[in-house]
Amino acid sequence: MFYFLVIFVAVLLMIIAIQKFNMHPFLVMTVISVLVGLVCGIPSEKVIVIIKNGFGSIMGNIGIVILCGTIIGTILEKTGAALTMANTILGLVGKSRSVLTMAITGYVTGIPVFCDSGFVILSPISRALAARSNISLAVMATALSGGLYATHCLVPPTPGPIAMAGTLDADLGLTILVGLVISIPATLAAYLYAKYISSKIDIPANPEFTVEELVEKYGKLPGALHSFSPILVPILLIAIKSIGDFPSAPFGNGAVKYFFSFIGNPVIALILGVFLAMTLIPGSEQKNVLDWVTEGVTSSAGILAITGAGGSFGAIIQKLPIADVISSSLMGMGVGVFLPFIIAALLKCAMGASTVAMITTSAMVAPMLGAMGFTSSLGRVLIIMAIGAGSMTVSHANDSYFWVVSQFSDMSTSQAYKCQTGMTGVMGITTIIVVYILSVLFVH
């Protein structure tokens, strides 16, 4: 209980410092991380090492992805390609369905692509669609974030679900199928939250140029296929890599697999996306290529600093014996699928990392499947879905995804709590209710 009290106070102080005293989130989270480590008894020298490693680890995972994503976004916006994509999507689905389209795009993209990377890649479309549809950027960002988050937490081949399937000895094909189905109500919950809650927060999309200004400057906007290529090609390459990593080894274990594993790595895929984006720059603007790339790199600095500090905070939290405390407190409770959900949700809230919450919870409940009555093929899969639901609940300040969404969507911290944290809470509760109903109908 002591550790949870410390984490609660830390998050509360973080919010007050950022909102009330207008302090930069990077400084606040770094200082809070040090204080939490010291208060919880971690030796001072080890606290510093953990903070440095946590910052470096998250930068190693998504730092280059964020840099490349902001460069791509800058070029897409300045060349008018983002507006071309927005016009194309709106022409196909209409303005009235643009938010739903963004949620579905996230749902599909989140299957092969990490939610952090997916949001960075798709944020230019989110911003352009918000501008063309006259809708708050908060609405588009919430819908996109929720769609990505649903399949990220519930559908292999993302690392968390696929690791749970291995730990619980579940059928991978059935896990994918059930995950895809259960992700639908989760995504729908995010869409409705975006439409009716996030819509109360007005965040202008603030595109740098209007359509008329770009047409006057360049003569015409880039074509649709060319405009989409810097986003679709990286997503496709990452998806192919994910397929190749399936246990069935569809590409074998030779040169073909290694080739797709290399070019499908998010870092390589996004670097290729940067060079594809450069092909959108008209000849008259080639002299500005360095300036545009530099602008993208510069604009990512704040995002990188905040995301890295979030990684430091999460690393400190993960060193606390939270899993042991939860295990001893909850393992005796006979609450069916709600047990793994509660454990995963507590771990997620405390540590911030969905994947860590999934892997830890699945290892904790694996010996209990027989006692819980979930040893059938479907029963094991539903336990995975329950853990996935818990790992959604909720995304807040100790989660790097929280800061990626807020910083790429111009949200203040309080706005991000209303949009991202509130939405993930609703998604998690919706998902566990669906899982419980399925367990009643088909397992017990």
Short mmCIF file of C-alpha atoms in Angstrom, two decimals:
data_model
loop_
_atom_site.label_atom_id
_atom_site.label_comp_id
_atom_site.label_asym_id
_atom_site.label_seq_id
_atom_site.Cartn_x
_atom_site.Cartn_y
_atom_site.Cartn_z
CA MET A 1 0.00 0.00 0.00
CA PHE A 2 2.93 2.33 0.75
CA TYR A 3 4.20 2.13 -2.83
CA PHE A 4 0.79 2.91 -4.30
CA LEU A 5 0.47 5.90 -1.97
CA VAL A 6 3.88 7.17 -3.11
CA ILE A 7 2.92 6.77 -6.78
CA PHE A 8 -0.43 8.51 -6.23
CA VAL A 9 1.23 11.47 -4.48
CA ALA A 10 3.93 11.60 -7.20
CA VAL A 11 1.38 11.79 -10.01
CA LEU A 12 -0.64 14.40 -8.08
CA LEU A 13 2.48 16.55 -7.54
CA MET A 14 3.35 16.14 -11.20
CA ILE A 15 -0.03 17.47 -12.31
CA ILE A 16 0.10 20.39 -9.87
CA ALA A 17 3.64 21.38 -10.88
CA ILE A 18 2.85 21.27 -14.60
CA GLN A 19 -0.59 22.89 -14.46
CA LYS A 20 -0.50 25.19 -11.45
CA PHE A 21 3.11 26.36 -11.61
CA ASN A 22 3.55 26.02 -15.39
CA MET A 23 6.74 23.95 -15.10
CA HIS A 24 8.06 21.94 -18.05
CA PRO A 25 7.01 18.24 -17.90
CA PHE A 26 10.59 17.11 -18.59
CA LEU A 27 11.96 18.77 -15.46
CA VAL A 28 8.97 17.81 -13.34
CA MET A 29 9.07 14.10 -14.26
CA THR A 30 12.84 13.87 -13.87
CA VAL A 31 12.77 15.41 -10.38
CA ILE A 32 9.74 13.36 -9.34
CA SER A 33 11.49 10.19 -10.57
CA VAL A 34 14.48 10.93 -8.34
CA LEU A 35 12.26 11.66 -5.32
CA VAL A 36 10.14 8.52 -5.78
CA GLY A 37 13.25 6.37 -6.00
CA LEU A 38 14.77 7.86 -2.85
CA VAL A 39 11.53 7.77 -0.84
CA CYS A 40 11.01 4.10 -1.75
CA GLY A 41 14.46 3.18 -0.47
CA ILE A 42 16.41 2.73 -3.70
CA PRO A 43 20.08 3.68 -3.13
CA SER A 44 20.88 7.14 -4.48
CA GLU A 45 23.52 5.98 -6.96
CA LYS A 46 21.19 3.29 -8.28
CA VAL A 47 18.39 5.87 -8.69
CA ILE A 48 20.58 7.87 -11.07
CA VAL A 49 21.51 4.77 -13.05
CA ILE A 50 17.85 3.68 -13.35
CA ILE A 51 16.78 7.14 -14.53
CA LYS A 52 19.53 7.28 -17.16
CA ASN A 53 18.77 3.75 -18.34
CA GLY A 54 15.02 4.44 -18.45
CA PHE A 55 15.57 7.57 -20.53
CA GLY A 56 17.99 5.78 -22.84
CA SER A 57 15.79 2.72 -23.20
CA ILE A 58 12.73 4.63 -24.38
CA MET A 59 14.90 6.73 -26.71
CA GLY A 60 16.39 3.54 -28.11
CA ASN A 61 12.93 2.14 -28.74
CA ILE A 62 11.15 5.13 -30.29
CA GLY A 63 13.59 8.07 -30.39
CA ILE A 64 14.56 7.68 -34.05
CA VAL A 65 10.96 6.82 -34.90
CA ILE A 66 9.79 10.12 -33.37
CA LEU A 67 12.52 12.08 -35.18
CA CYS A 68 11.69 10.51 -38.54
CA GLY A 69 7.97 10.89 -37.91
CA THR A 70 8.23 14.61 -37.24
CA ILE A 71 10.41 15.10 -40.35
CA ILE A 72 7.84 13.24 -42.46
CA GLY A 73 5.02 15.25 -40.88
CA THR A 74 6.79 18.54 -41.57
CA ILE A 75 7.36 17.67 -45.23
CA LEU A 76 3.81 16.34 -45.70
CA GLU A 77 2.38 19.56 -44.31
CA LYS A 78 4.66 21.96 -46.19
CA THR A 79 4.19 20.24 -49.56
CA GLY A 80 0.41 19.95 -49.19
CA ALA A 81 0.54 16.13 -49.19
CA ALA A 82 -1.25 16.00 -45.82
CA LEU A 83 -4.09 18.06 -47.30
CA THR A 84 -4.21 15.75 -50.33
CA MET A 85 -4.57 12.76 -47.99
CA ALA A 86 -7.28 14.51 -45.99
CA ASN A 87 -9.19 15.48 -49.15
CA THR A 88 -8.89 11.91 -50.46
CA ILE A 89 -10.24 10.38 -47.26
CA LEU A 90 -13.04 12.92 -46.97
CA GLY A 91 -13.95 12.33 -50.62
CA LEU A 92 -14.34 8.61 -49.90
CA VAL A 93 -16.13 8.70 -46.54
CA GLY A 94 -17.55 12.22 -46.22
CA LYS A 95 -16.92 14.75 -43.47
CA SER A 96 -19.56 13.21 -41.21
CA ARG A 97 -17.58 9.94 -40.94
CA SER A 98 -14.05 11.34 -40.76
CA VAL A 99 -13.68 10.64 -37.01
CA LEU A 100 -14.85 7.03 -37.41
CA THR A 101 -12.42 6.65 -40.32
CA MET A 102 -9.57 7.83 -38.10
CA ALA A 103 -10.52 5.27 -35.43
CA ILE A 104 -10.69 2.45 -38.00
CA THR A 105 -7.35 3.52 -39.46
CA GLY A 106 -5.85 3.24 -35.98
CA TYR A 107 -7.51 -0.17 -35.44
CA VAL A 108 -5.94 -1.59 -38.60
CA THR A 109 -2.53 0.08 -38.17
CA GLY A 110 -2.23 -1.01 -34.53
CA ILE A 111 -2.21 -4.70 -35.50
CA PRO A 112 1.35 -4.72 -36.92
CA VAL A 113 2.65 -1.36 -35.66
CA PHE A 114 3.40 -0.26 -32.08
CA CYS A 115 0.84 2.32 -30.97
CA ASP A 116 3.57 4.90 -30.28
CA SER A 117 5.02 4.54 -33.78
CA GLY A 118 1.60 4.36 -35.39
CA PHE A 119 0.48 7.60 -33.79
CA VAL A 120 3.64 9.39 -34.88
CA ILE A 121 3.22 8.10 -38.45
CA LEU A 122 -0.48 8.94 -38.73
CA SER A 123 -0.57 12.24 -36.84
CA PRO A 124 -0.16 14.33 -40.06
CA ILE A 125 -3.36 12.77 -41.43
CA SER A 126 -5.12 13.33 -38.10
CA ARG A 127 -4.16 17.01 -38.12
CA ALA A 128 -5.06 17.52 -41.79
CA LEU A 129 -8.42 15.76 -41.40
CA ALA A 130 -9.24 17.88 -38.34
CA ALA A 131 -8.48 21.04 -40.32
CA ARG A 132 -10.50 20.02 -43.39
CA SER A 133 -13.44 18.73 -41.33
CA ASN A 134 -13.50 21.75 -38.98
CA ILE A 135 -13.24 19.36 -36.03
CA SER A 136 -11.12 19.81 -32.91
CA LEU A 137 -7.76 18.06 -33.13
CA ALA A 138 -8.59 16.55 -29.73
CA VAL A 139 -11.40 14.53 -31.34
CA MET A 140 -9.26 13.15 -34.18
CA ALA A 141 -6.32 12.40 -31.86
CA THR A 142 -8.52 10.56 -29.35
CA ALA A 143 -10.15 8.43 -32.06
CA LEU A 144 -6.79 7.58 -33.64
CA SER A 145 -5.15 6.85 -30.28
CA GLY A 146 -8.01 4.57 -29.22
CA GLY A 147 -8.02 2.57 -32.45
CA LEU A 148 -4.27 2.02 -32.22
CA TYR A 149 -4.46 1.15 -28.52
CA ALA A 150 -7.21 -1.46 -28.91
CA THR A 151 -5.37 -3.76 -31.29
CA HIS A 152 -1.99 -3.00 -29.67
CA CYS A 153 -3.23 -4.44 -26.36
CA LEU A 154 -5.40 -7.27 -27.67
CA VAL A 155 -4.12 -8.60 -31.01
CA PRO A 156 -0.86 -10.45 -31.76
CA PRO A 157 1.71 -9.99 -33.26
CA THR A 158 2.35 -7.00 -30.97
CA PRO A 159 4.76 -8.19 -28.24
CA GLY A 160 2.40 -8.13 -25.24
CA PRO A 161 -0.41 -10.33 -26.63
CA ILE A 162 1.99 -12.73 -28.35
CA ALA A 163 4.02 -13.12 -25.12
CA MET A 164 0.83 -13.80 -23.16
CA ALA A 165 -0.22 -16.44 -25.68
CA GLY A 166 3.13 -18.18 -25.14
CA THR A 167 3.01 -17.92 -21.34
CA LEU A 168 -0.58 -19.21 -21.09
CA ASP A 169 -0.08 -21.82 -23.83
CA ALA A 170 -2.97 -20.38 -25.85
CA ASP A 171 -3.71 -21.02 -29.51
CA LEU A 172 -2.19 -18.09 -31.42
CA GLY A 173 -4.69 -18.19 -34.30
CA LEU A 174 -7.65 -18.18 -31.91
CA THR A 175 -6.02 -15.37 -29.91
CA ILE A 176 -5.73 -13.25 -33.07
CA LEU A 177 -9.32 -13.96 -34.12
CA VAL A 178 -10.86 -13.25 -30.71
CA GLY A 179 -8.60 -10.22 -30.26
CA LEU A 180 -9.76 -8.73 -33.56
CA VAL A 181 -13.40 -9.20 -32.56
CA ILE A 182 -13.05 -7.81 -29.02
CA SER A 183 -11.01 -4.85 -30.33
CA ILE A 184 -14.11 -3.68 -32.24
CA PRO A 185 -16.20 -2.64 -29.18
CA ALA A 186 -13.03 -1.18 -27.61
CA THR A 187 -12.44 0.96 -30.71
CA LEU A 188 -16.13 1.90 -30.83
CA ALA A 189 -15.90 3.05 -27.20
CA ALA A 190 -12.92 5.25 -28.11
CA TYR A 191 -14.81 6.67 -31.10
CA LEU A 192 -17.86 7.55 -28.99
CA TYR A 193 -15.65 9.05 -26.29
CA ALA A 194 -13.94 11.19 -28.93
CA LYS A 195 -17.27 12.32 -30.39
CA TYR A 196 -19.00 13.19 -27.14
CA ILE A 197 -16.28 13.94 -24.56
CA SER A 198 -13.14 15.05 -26.40
CA SER A 199 -15.29 17.27 -28.62
CA LYS A 200 -15.75 19.56 -25.60
CA ILE A 201 -12.05 20.45 -25.84
CA ASP A 202 -11.21 22.82 -28.68
CA ILE A 203 -7.71 22.33 -30.08
CA PRO A 204 -7.19 24.03 -33.48
CA ALA A 205 -5.43 21.88 -36.07
CA ASN A 206 -3.31 24.88 -37.08
CA PRO A 207 -2.03 23.70 -40.47
CA GLU A 208 0.78 25.94 -41.69
CA PHE A 209 -0.78 26.55 -45.11
CA THR A 210 -4.29 26.48 -46.59
CA VAL A 211 -5.13 24.61 -49.80
CA GLU A 212 -5.41 27.86 -51.72
CA GLU A 213 -1.99 29.08 -50.52
CA LEU A 214 -0.32 25.80 -51.48
CA VAL A 215 -1.93 25.67 -54.93
CA GLU A 216 -0.88 29.26 -55.54
CA LYS A 217 2.67 28.43 -54.44
CA TYR A 218 3.21 25.11 -56.25
CA GLY A 219 0.59 25.16 -59.00
CA LYS A 220 -1.02 21.91 -57.79
CA LEU A 221 -1.00 19.57 -54.81
CA PRO A 222 0.79 16.18 -54.91
CA GLY A 223 -1.17 13.14 -56.14
CA ALA A 224 -2.99 10.89 -53.67
CA LEU A 225 -0.85 7.74 -54.03
CA HIS A 226 2.37 9.75 -53.91
CA SER A 227 1.13 11.64 -50.82
CA PHE A 228 0.21 8.47 -48.94
CA SER A 229 3.43 6.60 -49.78
CA PRO A 230 5.62 7.99 -46.93
CA ILE A 231 3.04 6.66 -44.47
CA LEU A 232 1.71 3.51 -46.16
CA VAL A 233 5.09 2.09 -47.20
CA PRO A 234 6.53 2.08 -43.63
CA ILE A 235 3.27 0.57 -42.28
CA LEU A 236 3.34 -2.13 -44.97
CA LEU A 237 7.00 -2.97 -44.30
CA ILE A 238 6.41 -3.19 -40.54
CA ALA A 239 3.35 -5.40 -41.16
CA ILE A 240 5.38 -7.77 -43.37
CA LYS A 241 8.05 -8.04 -40.68
CA SER A 242 5.35 -8.88 -38.10
CA ILE A 243 4.00 -11.64 -40.35
CA GLY A 244 7.51 -13.00 -40.81
CA ASP A 245 7.96 -13.15 -37.03
CA PHE A 246 4.97 -15.49 -36.58
CA PRO A 247 5.93 -18.83 -34.94
CA SER A 248 4.85 -20.62 -38.14
CA ALA A 249 7.72 -18.76 -39.94
CA PRO A 250 5.82 -18.05 -43.23
CA PHE A 251 9.01 -16.65 -44.82
CA GLY A 252 11.20 -19.42 -43.45
CA ASN A 253 14.32 -18.72 -41.42
CA GLY A 254 16.68 -17.72 -44.18
CA ALA A 255 17.60 -14.67 -46.21
CA VAL A 256 14.02 -13.65 -47.05
CA LYS A 257 13.02 -13.44 -43.39
CA TYR A 258 16.17 -11.53 -42.44
CA PHE A 259 15.64 -9.10 -45.32
CA PHE A 260 12.08 -8.27 -44.25
CA SER A 261 13.10 -8.20 -40.57
CA PHE A 262 15.66 -5.53 -41.48
CA ILE A 263 13.60 -3.26 -43.72
CA GLY A 264 10.50 -3.85 -41.58
CA ASN A 265 12.18 -2.62 -38.41
CA PRO A 266 10.36 0.63 -37.53
CA VAL A 267 13.64 2.59 -37.58
CA ILE A 268 14.57 1.49 -41.12
CA ALA A 269 10.96 1.72 -42.34
CA LEU A 270 10.62 5.30 -41.09
CA ILE A 271 13.97 6.34 -42.55
CA LEU A 272 12.74 5.04 -45.91
CA GLY A 273 9.55 7.03 -45.27
CA VAL A 274 11.63 10.19 -44.84
CA PHE A 275 13.27 9.72 -48.24
CA LEU A 276 9.89 8.98 -49.83
CA ALA A 277 8.57 12.20 -48.28
CA MET A 278 11.48 14.09 -49.83
CA THR A 279 10.31 13.03 -53.29
CA LEU A 280 7.18 15.13 -52.66
CA ILE A 281 9.21 18.34 -52.50
CA PRO A 282 8.85 20.25 -55.80
CA GLY A 283 11.96 21.36 -57.67
CA SER A 284 11.37 24.98 -56.80
CA GLU A 285 11.68 24.13 -53.09
CA GLN A 286 14.69 21.78 -53.19
CA LYS A 287 16.82 24.54 -51.73
CA ASN A 288 14.69 24.33 -48.57
CA VAL A 289 15.11 20.58 -47.95
CA LEU A 290 17.72 21.07 -45.22
CA ASP A 291 15.63 23.76 -43.54
CA TRP A 292 12.51 21.57 -43.54
CA VAL A 293 14.37 18.54 -42.14
CA THR A 294 15.99 20.76 -39.51
CA GLU A 295 12.57 22.12 -38.55
CA GLY A 296 11.27 18.59 -38.10
CA VAL A 297 14.26 17.64 -35.94
CA THR A 298 13.94 20.82 -33.87
CA SER A 299 10.20 20.40 -33.32
CA SER A 300 10.79 16.85 -32.04
CA ALA A 301 13.16 17.99 -29.27
CA GLY A 302 10.44 18.75 -26.74
CA ILE A 303 8.62 15.52 -27.57
CA LEU A 304 11.82 13.49 -27.12
CA ALA A 305 12.65 15.17 -23.80
CA ILE A 306 9.18 14.57 -22.34
CA THR A 307 8.95 11.01 -23.67
CA GLY A 308 12.41 10.20 -22.28
CA ALA A 309 11.52 11.62 -18.86
CA GLY A 310 8.37 9.47 -18.91
CA GLY A 311 10.63 6.48 -19.58
CA SER A 312 12.75 7.41 -16.55
CA PHE A 313 9.67 7.67 -14.32
CA GLY A 314 8.37 4.33 -15.59
CA ALA A 315 11.77 2.68 -15.00
CA ILE A 316 11.83 3.81 -11.35
CA ILE A 317 8.30 2.51 -10.80
CA GLN A 318 9.15 -0.85 -12.36
CA LYS A 319 11.93 -1.36 -9.80
CA LEU A 320 9.43 -1.29 -6.93
CA PRO A 321 8.02 -4.66 -5.70
CA ILE A 322 4.52 -3.76 -6.86
CA ALA A 323 3.80 -7.11 -8.53
CA ASP A 324 4.54 -9.00 -5.28
CA VAL A 325 2.23 -6.71 -3.29
CA ILE A 326 -0.61 -7.17 -5.78
CA SER A 327 -0.07 -10.91 -5.97
CA SER A 328 -0.34 -11.43 -2.22
CA SER A 329 -3.39 -9.15 -1.98
CA LEU A 330 -5.52 -10.43 -4.85
CA MET A 331 -4.65 -14.03 -5.64
CA GLY A 332 -7.18 -15.37 -3.15
CA MET A 333 -10.11 -13.54 -4.67
CA GLY A 334 -12.53 -15.65 -6.72
CA VAL A 335 -13.58 -13.09 -9.29
CA GLY A 336 -13.06 -14.97 -12.57
CA VAL A 337 -11.83 -12.87 -15.50
CA PHE A 338 -11.91 -9.78 -13.29
CA LEU A 339 -8.87 -11.05 -11.34
CA PRO A 340 -6.36 -10.79 -14.22
CA PHE A 341 -8.03 -7.54 -15.29
CA ILE A 342 -7.59 -5.97 -11.83
CA ILE A 343 -3.97 -7.14 -11.53
CA ALA A 344 -3.06 -5.84 -15.00
CA ALA A 345 -4.88 -2.54 -14.42
CA LEU A 346 -3.07 -1.95 -11.12
CA LEU A 347 0.28 -2.75 -12.73
CA LYS A 348 -0.52 -0.53 -15.71
CA CYS A 349 -1.55 2.40 -13.51
CA ALA A 350 1.50 1.96 -11.32
CA MET A 351 4.21 1.21 -13.90
CA GLY A 352 2.88 2.78 -17.12
CA ALA A 353 4.05 0.11 -19.56
CA SER A 354 1.22 -1.97 -21.06
CA THR A 355 3.57 -4.69 -22.32
CA VAL A 356 5.19 -5.08 -18.89
CA ALA A 357 1.74 -5.28 -17.27
CA MET A 358 0.69 -7.99 -19.76
CA ILE A 359 3.81 -10.12 -19.37
CA THR A 360 3.89 -9.82 -15.56
CA THR A 361 0.18 -10.55 -15.09
CA SER A 362 0.17 -13.54 -17.44
CA ALA A 363 3.08 -15.08 -15.49
CA MET A 364 1.22 -14.48 -12.20
CA VAL A 365 -2.09 -16.05 -13.29
CA ALA A 366 -0.68 -18.94 -15.37
CA PRO A 367 -0.53 -21.34 -12.38
CA MET A 368 -4.12 -20.43 -11.45
CA LEU A 369 -5.88 -21.25 -14.74
CA GLY A 370 -7.06 -24.62 -13.47
CA ALA A 371 -8.45 -23.22 -10.22
CA MET A 372 -10.13 -20.40 -12.16
CA GLY A 373 -11.70 -22.86 -14.63
CA PHE A 374 -10.12 -21.35 -17.75
CA THR A 375 -8.08 -24.27 -19.11
CA SER A 376 -9.97 -24.67 -22.40
CA SER A 377 -8.62 -23.10 -25.60
CA LEU A 378 -11.19 -20.30 -25.50
CA GLY A 379 -10.80 -19.91 -21.74
CA ARG A 380 -7.07 -19.25 -22.07
CA VAL A 381 -7.71 -16.71 -24.82
CA LEU A 382 -10.32 -14.88 -22.74
CA ILE A 383 -7.81 -14.59 -19.89
CA ILE A 384 -5.42 -12.97 -22.39
CA MET A 385 -8.18 -10.56 -23.40
CA ALA A 386 -8.91 -9.74 -19.75
CA ILE A 387 -5.24 -8.98 -19.13
CA GLY A 388 -5.17 -6.89 -22.31
CA ALA A 389 -8.18 -4.93 -21.06
CA GLY A 390 -6.41 -4.27 -17.77
CA SER A 391 -3.24 -3.18 -19.56
CA MET A 392 -5.29 -0.41 -21.22
CA THR A 393 -6.53 0.94 -17.91
CA VAL A 394 -5.26 3.67 -17.86
CA SER A 395 -2.68 5.61 -19.88
CA HIS A 396 -1.41 8.55 -17.80
CA ALA A 397 1.79 10.46 -16.98
CA ASN A 398 4.04 7.42 -16.44
CA ASP A 399 3.19 6.04 -19.90
CA SER A 400 5.30 7.17 -22.87
CA TYR A 401 2.24 6.80 -25.15
CA PHE A 402 0.42 9.43 -23.08
CA TRP A 403 3.14 11.95 -23.89
CA VAL A 404 3.40 10.96 -27.56
CA VAL A 405 -0.35 11.53 -28.01
CA SER A 406 -0.40 14.79 -26.05
CA GLN A 407 2.68 16.32 -27.68
CA PHE A 408 1.75 15.37 -31.25
CA SER A 409 -1.78 16.70 -30.70
CA ASP A 410 -1.01 20.05 -29.03
CA MET A 411 -2.71 18.94 -25.80
CA SER A 412 -1.89 20.42 -22.43
CA THR A 413 -1.37 17.87 -19.65
CA SER A 414 -4.87 18.47 -18.23
CA GLN A 415 -6.40 18.07 -21.70
CA ALA A 416 -4.45 14.84 -22.22
CA TYR A 417 -5.84 13.48 -18.94
CA LYS A 418 -9.37 14.26 -20.11
CA CYS A 419 -8.85 12.82 -23.59
CA GLN A 420 -6.23 10.06 -23.38
CA THR A 421 -6.58 8.91 -19.76
CA GLY A 422 -10.38 9.10 -19.74
CA MET A 423 -10.67 7.35 -23.09
CA THR A 424 -8.36 4.47 -22.12
CA GLY A 425 -10.33 3.99 -18.91
CA VAL A 426 -13.58 3.70 -20.84
CA MET A 427 -11.93 1.34 -23.33
CA GLY A 428 -10.63 -0.95 -20.60
CA ILE A 429 -13.98 -1.15 -18.79
CA THR A 430 -15.86 -1.75 -22.05
CA THR A 431 -13.45 -4.51 -23.02
CA ILE A 432 -13.62 -6.38 -19.70
CA ILE A 433 -17.43 -6.25 -19.77
CA VAL A 434 -17.40 -7.86 -23.23
CA VAL A 435 -14.87 -10.46 -22.04
CA TYR A 436 -16.98 -11.25 -18.97
CA ILE A 437 -20.11 -11.76 -21.08
CA LEU A 438 -18.22 -14.10 -23.43
CA SER A 439 -16.83 -16.04 -20.46
CA VAL A 440 -20.34 -16.51 -19.04
CA LEU A 441 -21.73 -17.61 -22.42
CA PHE A 442 -18.94 -19.90 -23.61
CA VAL A 443 -16.76 -20.95 -20.65
CA HIS A 444 -18.91 -21.16 -17.52
#
